[in-house]
XYZ file of N, CA and C in Angstrom:
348
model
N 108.323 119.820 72.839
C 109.463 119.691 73.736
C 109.372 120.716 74.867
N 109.041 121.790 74.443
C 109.120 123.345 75.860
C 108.003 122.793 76.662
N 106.338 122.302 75.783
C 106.030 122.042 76.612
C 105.938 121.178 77.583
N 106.701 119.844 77.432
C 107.277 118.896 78.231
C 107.885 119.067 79.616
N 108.620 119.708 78.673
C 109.624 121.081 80.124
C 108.822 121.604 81.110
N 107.869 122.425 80.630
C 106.976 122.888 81.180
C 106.131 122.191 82.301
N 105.566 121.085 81.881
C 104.897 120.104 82.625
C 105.596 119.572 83.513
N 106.923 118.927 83.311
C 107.753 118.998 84.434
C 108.536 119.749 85.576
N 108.409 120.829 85.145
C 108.518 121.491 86.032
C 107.209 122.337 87.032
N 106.042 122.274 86.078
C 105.030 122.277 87.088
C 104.778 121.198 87.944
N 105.049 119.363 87.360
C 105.112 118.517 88.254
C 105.996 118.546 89.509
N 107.220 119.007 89.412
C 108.146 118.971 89.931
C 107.954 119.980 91.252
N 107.159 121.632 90.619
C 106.774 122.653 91.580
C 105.750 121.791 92.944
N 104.889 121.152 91.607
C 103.680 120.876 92.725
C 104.740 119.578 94.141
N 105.202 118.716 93.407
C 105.637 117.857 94.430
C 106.584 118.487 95.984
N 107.572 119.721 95.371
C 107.868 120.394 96.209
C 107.118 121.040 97.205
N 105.896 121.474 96.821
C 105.169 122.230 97.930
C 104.639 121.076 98.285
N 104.575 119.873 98.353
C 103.646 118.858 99.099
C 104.673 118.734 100.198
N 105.954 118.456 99.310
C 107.456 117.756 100.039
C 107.243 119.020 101.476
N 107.686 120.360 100.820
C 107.961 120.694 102.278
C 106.776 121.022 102.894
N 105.413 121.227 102.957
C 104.076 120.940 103.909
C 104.505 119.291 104.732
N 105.127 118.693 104.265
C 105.113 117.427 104.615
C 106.390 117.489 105.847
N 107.681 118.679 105.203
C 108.467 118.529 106.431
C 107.723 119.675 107.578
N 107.371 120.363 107.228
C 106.540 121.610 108.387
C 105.701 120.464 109.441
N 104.901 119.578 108.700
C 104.338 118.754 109.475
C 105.117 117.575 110.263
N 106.324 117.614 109.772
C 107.570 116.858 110.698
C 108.111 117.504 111.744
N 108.187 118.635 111.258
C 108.497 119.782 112.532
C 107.527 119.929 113.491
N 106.233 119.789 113.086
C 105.228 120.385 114.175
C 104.881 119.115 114.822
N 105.318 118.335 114.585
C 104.975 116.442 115.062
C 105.510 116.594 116.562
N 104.672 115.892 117.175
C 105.045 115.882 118.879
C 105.973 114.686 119.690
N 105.647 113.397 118.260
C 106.400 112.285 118.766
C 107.485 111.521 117.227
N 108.262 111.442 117.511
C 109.426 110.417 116.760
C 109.231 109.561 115.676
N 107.839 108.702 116.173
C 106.928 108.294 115.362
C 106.447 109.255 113.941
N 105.908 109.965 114.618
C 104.959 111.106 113.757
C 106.262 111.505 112.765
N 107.615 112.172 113.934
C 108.261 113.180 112.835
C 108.708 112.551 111.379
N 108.871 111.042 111.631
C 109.769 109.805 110.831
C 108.609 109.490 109.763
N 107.383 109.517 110.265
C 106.297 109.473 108.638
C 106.573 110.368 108.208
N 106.742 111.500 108.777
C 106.489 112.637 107.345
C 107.651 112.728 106.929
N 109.089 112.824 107.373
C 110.196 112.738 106.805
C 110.103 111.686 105.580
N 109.722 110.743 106.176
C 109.275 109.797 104.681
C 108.490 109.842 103.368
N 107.424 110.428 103.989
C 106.680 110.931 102.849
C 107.147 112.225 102.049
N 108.297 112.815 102.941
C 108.819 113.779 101.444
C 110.062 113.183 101.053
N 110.668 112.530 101.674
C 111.413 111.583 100.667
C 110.620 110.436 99.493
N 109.511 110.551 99.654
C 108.676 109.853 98.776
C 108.392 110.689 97.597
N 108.370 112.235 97.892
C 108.060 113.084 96.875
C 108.979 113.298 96.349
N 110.015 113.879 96.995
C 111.386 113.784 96.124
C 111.829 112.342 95.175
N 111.772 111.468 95.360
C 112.635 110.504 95.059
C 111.302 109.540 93.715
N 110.162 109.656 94.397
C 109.067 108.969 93.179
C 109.164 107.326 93.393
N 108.046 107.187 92.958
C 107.868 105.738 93.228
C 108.658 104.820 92.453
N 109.817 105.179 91.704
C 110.847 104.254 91.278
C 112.056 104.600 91.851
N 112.114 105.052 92.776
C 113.248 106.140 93.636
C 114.109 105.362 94.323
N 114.979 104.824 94.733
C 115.604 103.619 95.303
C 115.490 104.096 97.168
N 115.248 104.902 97.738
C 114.546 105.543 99.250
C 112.689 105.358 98.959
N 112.360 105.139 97.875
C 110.668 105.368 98.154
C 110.695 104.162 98.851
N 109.455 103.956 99.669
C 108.943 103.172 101.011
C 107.337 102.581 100.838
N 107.233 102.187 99.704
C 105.846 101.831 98.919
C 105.048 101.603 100.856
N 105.420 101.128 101.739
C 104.508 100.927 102.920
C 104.076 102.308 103.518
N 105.218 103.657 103.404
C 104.300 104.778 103.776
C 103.588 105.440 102.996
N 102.700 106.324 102.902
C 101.966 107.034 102.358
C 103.011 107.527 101.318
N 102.001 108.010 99.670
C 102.515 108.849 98.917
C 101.432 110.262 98.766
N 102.143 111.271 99.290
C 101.011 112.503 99.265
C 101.080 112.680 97.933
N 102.340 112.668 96.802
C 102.636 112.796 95.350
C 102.679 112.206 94.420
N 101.058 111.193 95.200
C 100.830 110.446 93.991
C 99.682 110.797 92.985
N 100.557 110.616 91.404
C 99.549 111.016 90.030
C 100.422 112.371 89.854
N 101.319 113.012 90.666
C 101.506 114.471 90.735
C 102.545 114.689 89.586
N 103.631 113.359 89.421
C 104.856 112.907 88.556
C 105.257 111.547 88.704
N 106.810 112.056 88.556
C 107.194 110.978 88.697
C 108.457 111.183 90.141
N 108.477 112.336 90.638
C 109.364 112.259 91.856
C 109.859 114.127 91.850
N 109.763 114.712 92.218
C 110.472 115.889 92.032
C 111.398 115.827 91.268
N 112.654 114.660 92.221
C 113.947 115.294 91.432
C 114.139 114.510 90.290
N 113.341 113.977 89.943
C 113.282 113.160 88.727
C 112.136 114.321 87.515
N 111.671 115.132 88.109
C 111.033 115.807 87.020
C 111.690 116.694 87.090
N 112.671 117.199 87.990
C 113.354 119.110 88.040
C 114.949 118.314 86.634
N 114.860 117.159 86.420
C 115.835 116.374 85.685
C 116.084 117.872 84.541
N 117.421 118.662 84.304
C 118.169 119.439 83.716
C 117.728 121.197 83.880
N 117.416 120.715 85.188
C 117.366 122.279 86.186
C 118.450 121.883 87.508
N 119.941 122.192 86.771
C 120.632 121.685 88.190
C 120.612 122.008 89.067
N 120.571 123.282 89.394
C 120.170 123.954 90.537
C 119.324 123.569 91.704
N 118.101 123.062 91.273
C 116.895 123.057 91.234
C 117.240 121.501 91.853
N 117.687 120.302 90.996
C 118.202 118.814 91.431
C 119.143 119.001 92.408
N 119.965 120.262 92.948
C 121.202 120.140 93.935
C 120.033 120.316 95.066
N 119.037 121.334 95.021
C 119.090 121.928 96.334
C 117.910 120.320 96.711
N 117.224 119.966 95.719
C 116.419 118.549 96.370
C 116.908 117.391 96.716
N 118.084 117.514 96.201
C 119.334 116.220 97.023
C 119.500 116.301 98.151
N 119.865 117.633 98.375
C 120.173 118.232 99.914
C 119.220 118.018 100.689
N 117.632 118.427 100.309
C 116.542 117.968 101.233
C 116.534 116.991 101.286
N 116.826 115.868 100.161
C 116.563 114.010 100.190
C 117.525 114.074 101.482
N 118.984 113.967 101.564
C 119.991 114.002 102.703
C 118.930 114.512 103.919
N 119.206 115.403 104.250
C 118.682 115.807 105.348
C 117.367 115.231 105.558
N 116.380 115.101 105.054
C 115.129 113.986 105.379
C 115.817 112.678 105.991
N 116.809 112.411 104.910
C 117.127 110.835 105.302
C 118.112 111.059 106.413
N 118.848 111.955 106.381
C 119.685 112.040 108.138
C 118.303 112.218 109.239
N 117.414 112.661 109.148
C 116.210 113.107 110.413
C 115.489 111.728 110.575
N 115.286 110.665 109.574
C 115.257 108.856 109.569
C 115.917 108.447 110.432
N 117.120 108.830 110.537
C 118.201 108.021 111.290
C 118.203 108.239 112.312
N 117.800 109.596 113.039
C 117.708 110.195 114.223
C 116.645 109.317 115.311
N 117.351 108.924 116.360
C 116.378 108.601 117.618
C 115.769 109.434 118.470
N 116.424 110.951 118.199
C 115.823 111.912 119.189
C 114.917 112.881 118.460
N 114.065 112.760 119.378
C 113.009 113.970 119.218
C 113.476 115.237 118.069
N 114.617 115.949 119.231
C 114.897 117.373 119.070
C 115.872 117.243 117.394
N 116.866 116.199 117.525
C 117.274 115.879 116.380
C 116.314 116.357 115.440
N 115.404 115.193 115.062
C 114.414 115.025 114.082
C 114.509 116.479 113.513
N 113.621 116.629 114.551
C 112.812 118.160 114.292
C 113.823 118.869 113.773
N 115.170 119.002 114.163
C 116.225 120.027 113.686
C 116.237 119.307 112.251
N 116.471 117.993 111.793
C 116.474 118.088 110.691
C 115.313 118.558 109.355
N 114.184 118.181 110.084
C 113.393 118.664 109.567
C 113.149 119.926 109.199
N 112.931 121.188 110.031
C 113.730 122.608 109.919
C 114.677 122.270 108.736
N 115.725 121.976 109.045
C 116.302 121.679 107.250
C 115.745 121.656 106.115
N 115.198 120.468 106.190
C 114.839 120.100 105.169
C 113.628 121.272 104.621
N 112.546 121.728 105.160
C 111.674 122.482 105.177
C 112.403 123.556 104.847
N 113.125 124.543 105.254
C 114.126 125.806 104.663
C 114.682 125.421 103.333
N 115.285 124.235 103.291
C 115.833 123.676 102.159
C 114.520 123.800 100.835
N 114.005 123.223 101.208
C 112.781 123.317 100.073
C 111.820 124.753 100.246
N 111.956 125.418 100.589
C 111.420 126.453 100.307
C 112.158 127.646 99.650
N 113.775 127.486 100.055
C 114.582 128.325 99.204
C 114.736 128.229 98.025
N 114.806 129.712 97.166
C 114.600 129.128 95.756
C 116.174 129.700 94.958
């Protein structure tokens, strides 16, 4: 059982550091296009390929890694609040038509997942 725990939460570590490399690379994106894949692809890490936001047409950088972050951080609440908050904010920087938007959400999301 601990080590179960264990494994999930190393799954869960690893998907996070993909998730936010993935928003840094939303931030550093030059066009709208660009910022909106990678916002996706860490909503792909967060959420896992049974995730009701995963997007089976974009890339999964977190695939084989689990089963979704916040589906492996499952009874680390803490840990499930603050990756909700990044899912939100990824998915508000989706919605965004502007550039500068994006990017601000992204900054979010990226701070968001790096705070521990």
């Amino acid at each position: 059982m601990a080590a179960q725990a264990a494994d999930a939460n190393a799954a869960a570590s690893k998907q996070v550091a993909t998730a936010a490399a993935h928003a840094g690379m939303a931030l550093g994106a030059t066009d709208l296009k660009m910022v909106h894949a990678h916002l996706q692809h860490v909503v792909n890490c967060l959420v896992g390929p049974s995730g009701k936001a995963f997007d089976a047409k974009a890339a999964d950088p977190c695939k084989g890694m689990g089963d979704g972050a916040i589906v492996d951080a499952k009874g680390d609440a803490t840990t499930e609040a603050r990756l909700h908050t990044a899912l939100s904010e990824a998915e508000q920087g989706l919605k965004t038509s502007e550039l500068d938007s994006a990017h601000a959400d992204a900054q979010k999301v990226l701070s968001t997942l790096q705070a521990k």
